[in-house]
């Protein structure tokens, strides 16, 4: 009897010290890591973007859902050749666990291809998906599903690689890159359907789609800003609806899955200094986060991580921020530009058109001098990137200045090879199996390495 008591005491101490799981030696769930991993990336989403969304949506006493998650960290984002990363190098670090040069996707600085964490999951027999409100061929979704030396020149090649990668779910914009016009006569959508993918081109088709593989392409380019969808009579699904469908498809596999979800247009709104757009895009992302976490709570074997690839435009919730007027803005700067009439002789926009559009959508009365200054900036610019968005960015900056938003100046943005990214640390939020390992100050490359470690996968 005495020997039996000693045995029980020894076993108890071994459990306390962590040699055996508390539920018994046969129960191994906590040692094998999560069954499913959902990595959610708010492109360009720093603390300032989160604060803007929180203040405009809920007021100073409210919280975004992502702020309720139990584990948090801060993350450095530098690339190899710059202390400020672009989305290509930032996405690649999160995907392959190695730093690279700006503009490179899925390759190391010497141009060597590297497997992504998504590739690793696929090799282990798990399902995998990538969804974004960007084009699916753009930097972040591409980093998980393709390898090219330059993000700008490799868009068509990325689409080809994505189709060949065997990814089970691929959703977002970028339909143009899958068409015969861009693919030397090949119709990649048709080829995907022949490979067993269900195809959805709008929200209604997405909700009805069935099958174990899904390709959803909802716009030729970027999916529309949340703020503009009603103005454009958009038939696109929300990021939450895309997330819901992706999880539904991927969770039918018995081996588990990896899913990357990108709220891409937080970054695009930030580039323009579009405070209203940042609010709307971040809230849409937060709604997708809430769905994923609530699904994981029921599943009990999933890890959900929320992070960014970098911060954009040094956004801050400045003290004199005119929240009420910003909440009343009716369209994105990009949409406003689409409503402007050009003065072809001068290569600028007609003064009365600029005045009318800003009044209609932003309730701002511009003086003749301000209109002249706006047009002058479009003609005399040293902007390094995205010249097609210059007018929208200038409108966004103008509105932010009128309503006292905290953003980088347009001069700093024009000197930036990334169009206004910053080196600010970005926040990470974690929930679920293994989430307690994501704390402290991390490098972006630590994130996929920690995921692989939790899965007991050997990598690199």
Short mmCIF file of C-alpha atoms in Angstrom, two decimals, residues 150-456:
data_model
loop_
_atom_site.label_atom_id
_atom_site.label_comp_id
_atom_site.label_asym_id
_atom_site.label_seq_id
_atom_site.Cartn_x
_atom_site.Cartn_y
_atom_site.Cartn_z
CA UNK A 150 10.67 40.90 -59.23
CA UNK A 151 7.09 41.49 -58.12
CA UNK A 152 6.32 43.97 -60.92
CA UNK A 153 7.57 41.99 -63.92
CA UNK A 154 6.45 38.61 -62.64
CA UNK A 155 2.66 38.94 -62.34
CA UNK A 156 1.75 36.58 -65.20
CA UNK A 157 4.35 34.07 -64.00
CA UNK A 158 2.91 34.22 -60.47
CA UNK A 159 -0.57 33.32 -61.78
CA UNK A 160 0.92 30.29 -63.59
CA UNK A 161 2.83 29.17 -60.49
CA UNK A 162 -0.27 29.55 -58.31
CA UNK A 163 -2.22 27.23 -60.59
CA UNK A 164 0.64 24.72 -60.51
CA UNK A 165 1.16 25.00 -56.73
CA UNK A 166 -1.86 22.86 -55.90
CA UNK A 167 -3.22 25.48 -53.48
CA UNK A 168 -6.78 24.37 -52.66
CA UNK A 169 -8.37 27.82 -52.27
CA UNK A 170 -7.29 30.98 -54.08
CA UNK A 171 -9.50 34.08 -53.85
CA UNK A 172 -9.27 37.80 -54.46
CA UNK A 173 -8.82 40.19 -57.37
CA UNK A 174 -6.48 39.89 -60.35
CA UNK A 175 -8.69 38.06 -62.83
CA UNK A 176 -6.91 39.82 -65.72
CA UNK A 177 -3.70 37.85 -65.06
CA UNK A 178 -5.50 34.53 -65.64
CA UNK A 179 -6.89 35.46 -69.07
CA UNK A 180 -5.63 34.50 -72.56
CA UNK A 181 -4.66 38.16 -73.16
CA UNK A 182 -2.08 37.98 -70.35
CA UNK A 183 -1.15 34.30 -70.70
CA UNK A 184 -0.15 33.98 -74.38
CA UNK A 185 -3.51 32.50 -75.32
CA UNK A 186 -3.93 30.22 -72.30
CA UNK A 187 -7.14 30.52 -70.25
CA UNK A 188 -5.99 29.75 -66.70
CA UNK A 189 -9.52 29.93 -65.29
CA UNK A 190 -10.63 27.24 -67.74
CA UNK A 191 -7.54 25.18 -66.92
CA UNK A 192 -8.28 25.49 -63.19
CA UNK A 193 -11.81 24.20 -63.72
CA UNK A 194 -10.42 21.26 -65.71
CA UNK A 195 -8.18 20.53 -62.70
CA UNK A 196 -11.24 20.29 -60.47
CA UNK A 197 -11.57 23.83 -59.12
CA UNK A 198 -15.00 25.33 -58.65
CA UNK A 199 -14.88 28.90 -60.02
CA UNK A 200 -16.64 31.99 -58.63
CA UNK A 201 -16.57 35.41 -60.30
CA UNK A 202 -18.88 37.26 -57.89
CA UNK A 203 -20.42 37.05 -54.42
CA UNK A 204 -23.46 35.04 -55.48
CA UNK A 205 -21.33 32.42 -57.26
CA UNK A 206 -19.02 32.21 -54.23
CA UNK A 207 -21.86 31.53 -51.80
CA UNK A 208 -23.17 28.74 -54.06
CA UNK A 209 -19.79 27.18 -54.89
CA UNK A 210 -19.24 23.56 -53.93
CA UNK A 211 -16.27 21.22 -54.06
CA UNK A 212 -12.89 20.60 -52.44
CA UNK A 213 -11.01 23.23 -54.51
CA UNK A 214 -12.05 26.82 -55.17
CA UNK A 215 -10.79 29.65 -57.37
CA UNK A 216 -12.55 32.98 -56.78
CA UNK A 217 -11.54 36.02 -58.86
CA UNK A 218 -13.85 38.95 -58.16
CA UNK A 219 -12.21 41.84 -60.03
CA UNK A 220 -9.78 42.30 -62.92
CA UNK A 221 -7.51 44.33 -60.62
CA UNK A 222 -7.73 45.12 -56.91
CA UNK A 223 -11.06 44.40 -55.26
CA UNK A 224 -12.92 47.65 -54.63
CA UNK A 225 -12.56 49.70 -51.46
CA UNK A 226 -15.29 48.96 -48.93
CA UNK A 227 -16.27 52.65 -49.03
CA UNK A 228 -16.92 52.53 -52.80
CA UNK A 229 -18.74 49.23 -53.24
CA UNK A 230 -22.26 50.66 -53.02
CA UNK A 231 -21.32 53.52 -55.40
CA UNK A 232 -20.09 50.98 -57.96
CA UNK A 233 -22.93 48.50 -57.46
CA UNK A 234 -20.22 45.97 -56.62
CA UNK A 235 -20.99 42.24 -56.74
CA UNK A 236 -17.91 41.36 -54.69
CA UNK A 237 -18.00 39.34 -51.46
CA UNK A 238 -16.73 40.80 -48.19
CA UNK A 239 -13.45 39.59 -46.68
CA UNK A 240 -15.47 37.89 -43.93
CA UNK A 241 -17.53 35.98 -46.54
CA UNK A 242 -14.34 34.92 -48.32
CA UNK A 243 -12.83 33.78 -45.01
CA UNK A 244 -15.98 31.85 -44.09
CA UNK A 245 -16.03 30.05 -47.45
CA UNK A 246 -12.31 29.29 -47.38
CA UNK A 247 -12.52 27.73 -43.91
CA UNK A 248 -15.60 25.76 -44.96
CA UNK A 249 -13.77 24.28 -47.98
CA UNK A 250 -10.44 23.66 -46.24
CA UNK A 251 -11.84 22.19 -43.00
CA UNK A 252 -13.43 19.31 -44.91
CA UNK A 253 -9.96 17.74 -45.22
CA UNK A 254 -9.12 15.37 -42.39
CA UNK A 255 -5.43 16.32 -42.13
CA UNK A 256 -5.96 20.02 -41.27
CA UNK A 257 -5.08 23.17 -43.21
CA UNK A 258 -3.13 26.42 -43.55
CA UNK A 259 -4.96 29.59 -44.59
CA UNK A 260 -3.53 33.05 -45.25
CA UNK A 261 -6.09 35.88 -45.21
CA UNK A 262 -5.02 39.38 -46.31
CA UNK A 263 -6.89 42.61 -45.68
CA UNK A 264 -4.87 44.30 -48.42
CA UNK A 265 -6.58 47.62 -48.91
CA UNK A 266 -5.74 48.90 -45.43
CA UNK A 267 -2.35 49.56 -47.02
CA UNK A 268 -3.81 51.21 -50.13
CA UNK A 269 -5.99 53.54 -48.04
CA UNK A 270 -2.96 54.36 -45.88
CA UNK A 271 -0.81 55.24 -48.92
CA UNK A 272 -3.43 57.87 -49.79
CA UNK A 273 -3.64 59.13 -46.21
CA UNK A 274 -7.31 58.17 -46.50
CA UNK A 275 -8.35 58.08 -42.83
CA UNK A 276 -11.96 57.16 -43.66
CA UNK A 277 -10.82 54.31 -45.89
CA UNK A 278 -8.40 53.04 -43.21
CA UNK A 279 -11.35 52.89 -40.80
CA UNK A 280 -13.60 50.94 -43.17
CA UNK A 281 -10.91 48.51 -44.41
CA UNK A 282 -9.61 47.77 -40.91
CA UNK A 283 -13.12 47.09 -39.62
CA UNK A 284 -13.77 44.71 -42.53
CA UNK A 285 -10.52 42.91 -41.64
CA UNK A 286 -11.49 42.80 -37.95
CA UNK A 287 -14.84 41.18 -38.86
CA UNK A 288 -12.97 38.44 -40.73
CA UNK A 289 -10.68 38.01 -37.69
CA UNK A 290 -13.71 37.62 -35.43
CA UNK A 291 -15.18 34.92 -37.67
CA UNK A 292 -11.88 32.99 -37.80
CA UNK A 293 -11.34 33.15 -34.01
CA UNK A 294 -14.91 32.13 -33.20
CA UNK A 295 -14.52 29.18 -35.59
CA UNK A 296 -11.24 28.27 -33.86
CA UNK A 297 -12.91 28.43 -30.44
CA UNK A 298 -15.34 25.73 -31.56
CA UNK A 299 -12.65 23.71 -33.33
CA UNK A 300 -10.27 23.72 -30.31
CA UNK A 301 -7.26 22.60 -32.42
CA UNK A 302 -6.45 25.76 -34.38
CA UNK A 303 -4.00 28.64 -34.14
CA UNK A 304 -5.05 32.10 -35.39
CA UNK A 305 -2.38 34.79 -35.86
CA UNK A 306 -3.05 38.40 -36.79
CA UNK A 307 -0.13 40.51 -37.99
CA UNK A 308 0.96 43.01 -40.67
CA UNK A 309 3.76 42.96 -43.23
CA UNK A 310 4.75 46.57 -42.39
CA UNK A 311 3.22 49.92 -41.43
CA UNK A 312 2.27 52.51 -44.04
CA UNK A 313 2.44 56.33 -43.86
CA UNK A 314 3.08 56.68 -40.11
CA UNK A 315 -0.66 56.90 -39.46
CA UNK A 316 -1.62 58.23 -36.03
CA UNK A 317 -4.78 59.17 -34.16
CA UNK A 318 -3.80 62.83 -33.79
CA UNK A 319 -5.40 64.93 -31.07
CA UNK A 320 -7.23 67.45 -33.36
CA UNK A 321 -8.55 64.64 -35.60
CA UNK A 322 -11.97 65.73 -36.92
CA UNK A 323 -13.69 62.38 -36.46
CA UNK A 324 -17.20 63.57 -37.30
CA UNK A 325 -16.32 65.02 -40.69
CA UNK A 326 -14.12 62.04 -41.57
CA UNK A 327 -17.00 59.67 -40.82
CA UNK A 328 -19.18 61.60 -43.29
CA UNK A 329 -16.84 61.19 -46.31
CA UNK A 330 -18.71 59.30 -49.02
CA UNK A 331 -16.00 57.86 -51.30
CA UNK A 332 -12.34 56.95 -51.53
CA UNK A 333 -9.84 59.39 -53.09
CA UNK A 334 -9.49 56.89 -55.95
CA UNK A 335 -13.22 57.09 -56.68
CA UNK A 336 -13.12 60.89 -56.46
CA UNK A 337 -10.36 60.98 -59.09
CA UNK A 338 -12.53 58.83 -61.37
CA UNK A 339 -15.17 61.58 -61.20
CA UNK A 340 -12.81 64.43 -62.14
CA UNK A 341 -12.85 66.00 -65.62
CA UNK A 342 -9.44 66.43 -67.25
CA UNK A 343 -8.21 69.63 -68.85
CA UNK A 344 -6.38 67.96 -71.75
CA UNK A 345 -4.67 71.18 -72.88
CA UNK A 346 -2.97 71.74 -69.55
CA UNK A 347 -2.57 68.08 -68.52
CA UNK A 348 -4.38 68.73 -65.23
CA UNK A 349 -7.96 68.54 -63.89
CA UNK A 350 -10.54 71.25 -64.51
CA UNK A 351 -10.79 73.59 -61.55
CA UNK A 352 -14.59 73.53 -61.32
CA UNK A 353 -14.53 69.73 -61.46
CA UNK A 354 -12.04 69.48 -58.57
CA UNK A 355 -14.12 71.93 -56.55
CA UNK A 356 -17.41 70.09 -57.18
CA UNK A 357 -16.08 66.59 -56.47
CA UNK A 358 -14.37 67.53 -53.20
CA UNK A 359 -17.51 69.32 -52.05
CA UNK A 360 -19.80 66.43 -53.00
CA UNK A 361 -17.81 63.55 -51.47
CA UNK A 362 -15.72 65.18 -48.72
CA UNK A 363 -17.71 68.33 -47.87
CA UNK A 364 -14.65 70.50 -48.47
CA UNK A 365 -14.81 73.95 -50.12
CA UNK A 366 -11.51 74.41 -51.92
CA UNK A 367 -10.24 77.86 -52.82
CA UNK A 368 -8.90 78.59 -56.29
CA UNK A 369 -5.41 78.73 -54.79
CA UNK A 370 -5.80 75.27 -53.23
CA UNK A 371 -7.03 73.81 -56.53
CA UNK A 372 -4.07 75.36 -58.33
CA UNK A 373 -1.71 73.88 -55.72
CA UNK A 374 -3.30 70.44 -56.11
CA UNK A 375 -2.89 70.49 -59.90
CA UNK A 376 0.65 71.82 -59.51
CA UNK A 377 1.68 68.85 -57.39
CA UNK A 378 0.51 66.47 -60.11
CA UNK A 379 2.72 68.18 -62.71
CA UNK A 380 5.79 68.71 -60.55
CA UNK A 381 6.46 65.48 -58.73
CA UNK A 382 9.47 63.29 -58.03
CA UNK A 383 7.30 60.40 -56.85
CA UNK A 384 9.22 57.13 -57.17
CA UNK A 385 6.37 54.62 -57.32
CA UNK A 386 2.70 54.21 -58.30
CA UNK A 387 2.39 57.26 -60.60
CA UNK A 388 -1.12 56.06 -61.58
CA UNK A 389 -2.29 56.72 -58.00
CA UNK A 390 -0.61 60.09 -57.53
CA UNK A 391 -3.81 62.14 -57.93
CA UNK A 392 -5.70 59.94 -55.45
CA UNK A 393 -2.84 60.14 -52.97
CA UNK A 394 -2.77 63.94 -53.23
CA UNK A 395 -6.54 64.11 -52.65
CA UNK A 396 -6.19 61.84 -49.63
CA UNK A 397 -3.40 63.99 -48.19
CA UNK A 398 -5.42 67.13 -48.83
CA UNK A 399 -8.45 65.72 -46.99
CA UNK A 400 -6.29 64.42 -44.11
CA UNK A 401 -4.74 67.88 -43.74
CA UNK A 402 -8.16 69.58 -43.76
CA UNK A 403 -9.44 67.22 -41.07
CA UNK A 404 -6.15 67.04 -39.12
CA UNK A 405 -5.23 63.40 -39.63
CA UNK A 406 -1.80 62.20 -38.53
CA UNK A 407 0.11 61.08 -41.67
CA UNK A 408 3.52 61.45 -43.31
CA UNK A 409 3.80 64.48 -45.58
CA UNK A 410 3.40 63.99 -49.32
CA UNK A 411 7.03 65.14 -49.73
CA UNK A 412 8.27 62.26 -47.57
CA UNK A 413 5.99 59.86 -49.46
CA UNK A 414 7.31 61.04 -52.84
CA UNK A 415 10.91 60.39 -51.72
CA UNK A 416 10.05 56.87 -50.55
CA UNK A 417 10.82 53.88 -52.81
CA UNK A 418 7.91 52.09 -51.10
CA UNK A 419 5.44 54.96 -51.51
CA UNK A 420 5.35 55.77 -47.80
CA UNK A 421 5.99 52.60 -45.82
CA UNK A 422 7.70 53.06 -42.43
CA UNK A 423 10.01 50.95 -40.28
CA UNK A 424 7.66 51.13 -37.29
CA UNK A 425 7.20 47.89 -35.39
CA UNK A 426 3.82 46.29 -36.01
CA UNK A 427 1.61 44.43 -33.51
CA UNK A 428 0.82 40.71 -33.54
CA UNK A 429 -2.22 39.12 -31.86
CA UNK A 430 -2.59 35.38 -31.28
CA UNK A 431 -5.30 32.94 -30.22
CA UNK A 432 -5.54 29.17 -29.90
CA UNK A 433 -3.22 26.16 -29.78
CA UNK A 434 0.37 27.35 -29.41
CA UNK A 435 -0.54 31.04 -29.27
CA UNK A 436 1.37 31.52 -26.01
CA UNK A 437 4.67 31.20 -27.96
CA UNK A 438 4.00 34.49 -29.77
CA UNK A 439 5.07 37.10 -27.21
CA UNK A 440 7.79 39.70 -26.76
CA UNK A 441 9.60 41.46 -29.61
CA UNK A 442 10.00 39.26 -32.69
CA UNK A 443 11.49 39.39 -36.17
CA UNK A 444 8.94 38.83 -38.95
CA UNK A 445 10.91 35.71 -39.93
CA UNK A 446 10.28 34.22 -36.46
CA UNK A 447 6.56 33.85 -37.22
CA UNK A 448 6.64 31.05 -39.84
CA UNK A 449 9.55 29.42 -37.97
CA UNK A 450 7.48 29.27 -34.80
CA UNK A 451 4.52 27.85 -36.76
CA UNK A 452 6.78 25.13 -38.22
CA UNK A 453 8.15 24.43 -34.74
CA UNK A 454 4.67 24.02 -33.27
CA UNK A 455 3.85 21.55 -36.06
CA UNK A 456 7.11 19.60 -35.43
#
